[in-house]
Amino acid sequence: MSSLTNKRILLGVTGGIAAYKSADLVRRLQDAGARVQVVMTAAAQEFITPLTMQALSGNPVHTNLLDPAAEAGMGHIQLARWADLVLIAPASADFIARLVQGQADDLLTTLCLATPAPIAVAPAMNQGMWRNASTQANVDVLKQRKIHVFGPAAGEQACGDIGLGRMLEALQLVEATASLFVSGSLAGKKVVITAGPTREAIDPVRYISNHSSGKMGYALAQAAVEAGAQTVLISGPTQLAAPERVECISVITAEEMLTASLQHALGCDVFIAAAAVADYRPAQIAVHKIKKNADAESMLLELVKNPDIVATIAALEKKPFTVGFAAESENLIAYAQGKLTRKNLDLVIANNIADAGIGFNADENAVTVIDKEYQQVLTQRSKQQLARDLIALIAQKIAD
Ligand code: C5P
């Protein structure tokens, strides 16, 4: 179950007697490590109260599309972007029909249209309604659109009928949800990722560094391990816990990061440089704390260039598929293309750090992926979702 660690599940609850099972589902998803936000349709609230779901999820429940308070906080577009998966359980016959139509007349249908995350539905309805040709045609459309359909199960129903139409049990839904995050696309491959900032000492108490949180690199490591890769994460100082099943090597300076990278990149299939490496370090590290000079209004610090880690790896005789980042505030594509050529990279992931709310230190990112032949825009989404999309893209590239 550990593959739901830190996954953001947006649980949509629609109107059906199985809605009572959603309360248990919230708990089970959380037990498996997921973070859960709940959206309820008007019909769902006839069966179970938002207060119950709020108490269980620990978050306010979202019920209205046009709610000024919610729009000022976590509005429908933010919620749509927040999700790593939208899971609708129970999904009524009516909701499935409205999803197929692409309606956007309530919060949940609107979210489903807006989200870049995958969607899964767990149908729950009377067996006659499930067997009905309209429902079956609607479910076929959902499957064609790559919407996951979990169940339904057969058995006795609330109305006394026996047949297909019962919602899967909470634990079965958690398992089905977890399986969506395991892709296997990098099975048998070794991936090495650098992440976080580096810290370059000036004296025993001071250093030069930057605001990199490491979130993107850690999310990539998690996505790589979920895709089946043996994953090594070489990380500068961050506040983040290493993802499970990832070998994490902690380093402080750019030189330490280079040494660890060279050691682990030999024989690896993919090297991803997500670290924000300090370009320069002090030429000398003072042995003792540098004292303030009462007579001087300024001081000079001599810096020397740090090694370029990703370029060093890309210059290896047996070069792995090498991916770099380009965080730019202007001329995004031109600068990224320059890096691709100059550093001999196979792929550059470019993001515009002038955009507020994405990139450096944020929870979301939007990027343009560039190689010698093509450019692809991945619109704004959570760093976890973006990481999975990038890993899928890289897996495809190395398989070609
Ligand atoms: O040249 P610039 O720092 O903009 O390049 C960014 C890319 O190069 C990132 O992928 C970063 O991890 C990598 N890099 C590196 N070693 C450095 C500087 C940057 O690996 N010394």
XYZ file of C-alpha atoms and ligand atoms in Angstrom:
421
model
C 0.000 0.000 0.000
C 2.986 2.303 0.381
C 2.566 3.521 -3.189
C -0.102 5.967 -1.974
C 2.395 7.806 0.252
C 1.791 11.547 -0.196
C -0.551 10.973 -3.136
C -3.234 13.631 -3.351
C -6.578 11.978 -3.885
C -9.580 14.128 -4.676
C -12.492 11.941 -3.623
C -15.755 12.787 -5.382
C -18.874 11.453 -3.690
C -22.118 11.320 -5.684
C -25.678 10.407 -4.701
C -26.143 6.749 -3.871
C -26.620 4.619 -0.782
C -23.007 3.426 -1.189
C -21.957 6.963 -0.149
C -21.819 5.667 3.429
C -18.880 3.469 2.360
C -16.980 6.581 1.235
C -16.507 7.548 4.875
C -14.523 4.346 5.422
C -12.741 4.880 2.106
C -11.352 8.253 3.293
C -9.791 6.546 6.301
C -8.397 3.650 4.297
C -6.835 5.965 1.726
C -5.224 7.953 4.521
C -3.980 4.767 6.200
C -2.254 3.960 2.895
C -0.476 7.331 3.050
C -2.715 9.443 0.791
C -3.830 13.004 1.392
C -7.552 13.285 0.758
C -9.853 16.186 -0.121
C -13.555 15.468 -0.531
C -16.002 16.952 -3.031
C -19.680 16.074 -2.614
C -22.527 16.573 -5.066
C -25.889 17.861 -3.836
C -27.356 14.327 -4.103
C -24.494 12.846 -2.072
C -25.386 15.162 0.802
C -28.831 13.501 0.990
C -27.061 10.290 2.010
C -24.155 11.445 4.178
C -23.301 14.834 5.633
C -20.300 16.954 4.629
C -19.519 17.219 8.354
C -18.844 13.475 8.574
C -16.492 13.633 5.600
C -14.830 16.764 6.955
C -14.184 15.145 10.331
C -12.703 12.058 8.667
C -10.610 13.781 6.011
C -9.436 16.590 8.287
C -10.152 19.072 5.474
C -13.151 21.247 4.626
C -15.493 19.457 2.224
C -16.081 21.157 -1.115
C -19.691 21.306 -2.278
C -20.282 24.418 -4.392
C -18.933 25.484 -7.738
C -19.523 29.164 -7.128
C -18.492 29.595 -3.519
C -16.752 32.951 -2.954
C -15.001 31.674 0.192
C -13.676 28.582 -1.568
C -12.616 30.498 -4.660
C -10.545 32.777 -2.454
C -8.917 29.737 -0.857
C -8.831 26.486 -2.765
C -11.076 27.196 -5.756
C -12.117 24.643 -8.335
C -9.128 25.140 -10.634
C -6.645 24.849 -7.764
C -8.410 21.700 -6.582
C -8.266 20.286 -10.109
C -4.530 20.954 -10.227
C -3.930 19.777 -6.663
C -5.089 16.246 -7.407
C -2.824 13.382 -8.390
C -5.994 11.376 -8.997
C -9.694 12.180 -9.034
C -11.531 9.164 -7.612
C -15.323 9.216 -7.754
C -16.787 6.705 -5.331
C -19.625 6.041 -5.499
C -20.229 7.117 -9.085
C -23.980 7.093 -9.750
C -25.511 6.316 -13.157
C -26.508 9.960 -13.429
C -22.988 11.204 -12.647
C -21.439 8.831 -15.183
C -23.869 10.120 -17.841
C -23.005 13.716 -16.996
C -19.269 12.946 -17.094
C -19.695 11.441 -20.563
C -21.546 14.583 -21.701
C -18.763 16.823 -20.400
C -21.195 18.856 -18.310
C -19.845 21.501 -15.957
C -22.876 22.541 -13.953
C -21.586 21.543 -10.538
C -18.234 21.429 -8.770
C -17.423 17.760 -9.377
C -18.199 17.674 -13.114
C -16.286 20.938 -13.572
C -13.279 19.519 -11.732
C -13.324 16.446 -13.948
C -13.142 18.666 -17.026
C -10.414 20.878 -15.614
C -8.041 18.373 -14.060
C -4.864 17.151 -15.784
C -4.854 14.207 -13.330
C -6.173 10.759 -14.171
C -9.789 10.017 -13.222
C -11.214 6.794 -11.791
C -14.860 5.977 -11.115
C -16.311 3.304 -8.835
C -19.855 2.782 -10.120
C -22.581 1.929 -7.621
C -26.192 1.456 -8.664
C -29.084 -0.951 -8.931
C -28.261 -3.955 -11.116
C -30.950 -3.026 -13.671
C -29.550 0.483 -14.007
C -26.031 -0.939 -14.431
C -27.152 -3.406 -17.136
C -29.129 -0.733 -18.982
C -27.784 -0.115 -22.492
C -27.374 3.632 -21.821
C -25.206 3.039 -18.764
C -23.153 0.399 -20.549
C -22.598 2.711 -23.533
C -21.573 5.508 -21.166
C -19.100 3.269 -19.346
C -17.621 2.208 -22.703
C -17.056 5.877 -23.564
C -15.318 6.465 -20.231
C -12.983 3.523 -20.869
C -12.183 4.789 -24.359
C -11.224 8.100 -22.766
C -8.823 6.241 -20.447
C -10.976 6.885 -17.385
C -10.459 3.982 -15.013
C -13.532 2.019 -13.987
C -13.223 0.134 -10.679
C -15.884 -2.576 -10.387
C -18.744 -2.793 -9.743
C -19.020 -6.009 -7.733
C -21.884 -8.488 -7.750
C -23.971 -9.361 -4.721
C -26.976 -8.359 -2.706
C -28.012 -4.739 -3.131
C -29.560 -2.205 -0.765
C -32.829 -2.488 -2.714
C -32.897 -6.279 -2.240
C -31.909 -7.111 -5.848
C -28.999 -9.422 -6.510
C -26.559 -8.699 -9.328
C -23.778 -6.431 -10.579
C -23.835 -2.891 -9.287
C -22.424 -2.891 -5.749
C -19.544 -0.496 -5.124
C -16.231 -2.248 -4.422
C -15.256 -2.383 -0.750
C -12.987 0.385 0.564
C -9.881 -1.806 0.741
C -10.403 -3.062 -2.826
C -10.684 0.541 -3.974
C -7.472 1.478 -2.170
C -5.672 -1.387 -3.883
C -7.056 -0.457 -7.308
C -6.044 3.173 -6.672
C -2.502 2.206 -5.609
C -2.084 0.047 -8.711
C -2.612 3.128 -10.903
C 0.596 4.618 -9.554
C 2.763 1.641 -10.449
C 3.684 1.792 -14.128
C 6.587 -0.615 -14.623
C 7.749 1.490 -17.574
C 11.299 1.686 -16.125
C 11.501 -1.901 -14.854
C 15.115 -3.119 -14.883
C 16.512 0.404 -15.404
C 18.741 2.422 -13.080
C 17.929 6.102 -12.619
C 20.144 8.623 -10.802
C 18.657 11.985 -9.802
C 20.264 15.039 -8.223
C 18.022 17.287 -6.122
C 17.918 20.253 -3.787
C 20.406 23.076 -3.369
C 24.121 22.803 -2.674
C 25.744 24.696 0.172
C 29.172 26.256 -0.240
C 30.933 27.186 2.991
C 32.450 30.627 3.490
C 33.666 29.951 7.019
C 32.574 27.554 9.809
C 29.218 29.347 10.254
C 28.314 30.857 6.887
C 27.573 29.552 3.422
C 26.278 30.419 -0.065
C 23.144 28.569 -1.152
C 19.745 29.070 -2.798
C 16.015 28.545 -2.143
C 15.647 25.191 -3.913
C 13.310 22.951 -1.863
C 14.184 19.720 -3.671
C 10.468 18.979 -4.250
C 10.788 18.383 -7.995
C 13.791 16.038 -7.672
C 12.178 14.059 -4.833
C 8.926 13.762 -6.816
C 10.934 12.483 -9.794
C 12.646 9.909 -7.564
C 9.280 8.717 -6.283
C 7.874 8.506 -9.822
C 10.980 6.631 -11.036
C 10.727 4.065 -8.261
C 7.017 3.637 -8.937
C 7.876 3.032 -12.587
C 10.045 0.122 -11.430
C 13.515 1.732 -11.662
C 16.362 1.173 -9.240
C 16.581 4.778 -8.095
C 19.410 6.734 -6.499
C 18.695 10.248 -5.219
C 21.720 12.460 -4.593
C 20.406 15.288 -2.496
C 21.721 18.543 -1.131
C 20.303 19.750 2.223
C 16.452 19.735 2.167
C 13.584 19.363 4.641
C 12.151 16.385 2.735
C 12.020 12.714 3.684
C 13.486 10.334 1.120
C 10.780 8.426 -0.772
C 10.517 4.758 0.144
C 12.650 2.281 -1.807
C 14.926 5.102 -3.048
C 18.622 5.008 -2.155
C 19.282 8.497 -0.858
C 22.788 9.946 -0.667
C 23.092 13.205 1.253
C 25.686 15.704 0.117
C 26.398 19.316 0.971
C 28.618 20.861 -1.693
C 28.678 20.790 -5.496
C 31.962 18.894 -5.406
C 30.470 16.227 -3.148
C 27.460 16.040 -5.472
C 29.787 15.537 -8.440
C 31.741 12.767 -6.699
C 28.527 10.929 -5.738
C 27.098 11.442 -9.240
C 30.172 10.016 -10.942
C 30.150 7.065 -8.571
C 26.500 6.210 -9.161
C 25.984 7.316 -12.753
C 28.432 4.758 -14.115
C 26.257 2.127 -15.720
C 23.007 3.951 -15.052
C 20.391 4.312 -17.789
C 19.023 7.759 -16.952
C 20.625 10.726 -15.166
C 18.318 13.585 -14.198
C 19.904 16.775 -12.862
C 17.169 18.492 -10.866
C 19.549 20.030 -8.325
C 20.061 23.779 -8.118
C 23.829 23.621 -7.936
C 25.661 26.742 -6.770
C 27.543 28.003 -9.803
C 30.403 29.382 -7.687
C 31.976 28.600 -4.308
C 34.327 30.629 -2.121
C 37.921 30.216 -3.320
C 38.953 29.546 0.262
C 36.979 28.399 3.270
C 38.170 30.407 6.267
C 39.210 28.134 9.129
C 37.797 30.533 11.719
C 34.700 32.696 11.646
C 35.454 35.820 9.598
C 35.303 38.806 11.942
C 33.503 41.997 11.050
C 36.004 44.723 10.209
C 34.803 47.845 12.038
C 36.683 50.102 9.615
C 35.496 48.564 6.323
C 32.118 49.309 4.682
C 32.481 46.414 2.230
C 34.318 43.164 1.864
C 35.284 41.108 -1.177
C 34.717 37.406 -1.388
C 36.586 35.608 -4.110
C 34.556 32.876 -5.791
C 35.629 30.082 -8.126
C 33.471 28.178 -10.560
C 31.952 24.869 -9.467
C 32.116 21.850 -11.763
C 29.083 21.413 -14.034
C 27.742 18.059 -12.849
C 25.258 17.316 -15.603
C 27.736 18.316 -18.335
C 30.377 16.053 -16.745
C 27.979 13.100 -16.781
C 26.904 13.888 -20.368
C 30.580 13.833 -21.414
C 31.133 10.289 -20.120
C 32.149 7.754 -22.727
C 29.180 5.561 -21.777
C 26.730 8.388 -21.408
C 23.352 7.695 -19.791
C 20.199 9.351 -21.184
C 20.915 12.739 -19.601
C 18.216 15.204 -18.581
C 18.780 18.748 -17.329
C 16.549 21.525 -16.082
C 16.508 25.101 -17.297
C 14.922 27.515 -14.836
C 14.744 30.829 -16.643
C 13.001 34.147 -16.183
C 13.284 35.204 -19.855
C 13.994 33.699 -23.306
C 12.945 30.324 -21.924
C 13.082 28.235 -25.085
C 16.227 29.805 -26.554
C 18.192 29.430 -23.298
C 16.957 25.862 -22.836
C 17.982 24.946 -26.370
C 21.398 26.478 -25.679
C 21.769 24.210 -22.631
C 20.732 21.158 -24.619
C 23.550 21.708 -27.102
C 26.228 23.173 -24.818
C 25.890 20.476 -22.144
C 25.255 17.658 -24.653
C 21.934 16.765 -23.000
C 19.258 14.458 -24.377
C 16.366 16.390 -22.872
C 15.871 19.740 -21.169
C 12.933 20.482 -18.895
C 12.408 24.232 -19.067
C 10.369 26.225 -16.610
C 9.652 29.896 -16.400
C 10.534 31.042 -12.897
C 9.001 34.461 -13.590
C 5.537 32.831 -13.282
C 4.241 33.196 -9.726
C 3.164 30.024 -7.918
C 5.152 27.542 -9.999
C 8.677 26.225 -10.139
C 11.248 27.075 -7.515
C 10.093 26.108 -4.023
C 6.417 25.832 -5.098
C 4.149 22.755 -5.010
C 3.210 23.041 -8.663
C 5.087 23.439 -11.869
C 4.476 23.880 -15.599
C 7.243 23.067 -18.050
C 8.240 22.792 -21.671
C 10.166 19.648 -22.549
C 12.734 20.140 -25.273
C 14.949 17.793 -27.221
C 16.712 18.139 -30.568
C 13.550 17.447 -32.530
C 10.588 18.594 -30.553
C 9.005 20.690 -27.822
C 6.106 19.661 -25.620
C 4.287 21.828 -23.106
C 3.116 20.203 -19.857
C 0.636 22.642 -18.330
C 0.498 23.534 -14.631
C -0.032 20.567 -12.292
C 1.276 19.227 -8.979
C 4.978 18.368 -8.955
C 4.003 14.739 -8.207
C 1.795 14.502 -11.293
C 4.339 16.349 -13.408
C 7.058 13.964 -12.218
C 4.998 10.946 -13.274
C 4.325 12.515 -16.676
C 8.030 13.332 -17.137
C 9.126 9.836 -16.115
C 6.582 8.331 -18.564
C 7.995 10.570 -21.298
C 11.601 9.627 -20.481
C 10.691 5.909 -20.368
C 9.158 6.257 -23.811
C 12.255 8.053 -25.146
C 14.703 5.410 -23.935
C 12.466 2.641 -25.267
C 12.409 4.198 -28.798
O 23.623 26.202 -16.372
P 22.440 26.064 -15.498
O 22.761 26.070 -14.031
O 21.297 26.963 -15.806
O 21.890 24.580 -15.853
C 20.883 23.972 -15.151
C 21.029 22.486 -15.253
O 22.370 22.063 -15.074
C 20.261 21.780 -14.166
O 19.839 20.535 -14.677
C 21.293 21.640 -13.057
O 20.993 20.562 -12.192
C 22.536 21.354 -13.859
N 23.771 21.857 -13.233
C 24.730 20.963 -12.765
N 25.896 21.434 -12.222
C 26.128 22.748 -12.124
C 25.180 23.674 -12.574
C 23.999 23.194 -13.114
O 24.510 19.750 -12.862
N 27.255 23.168 -11.593
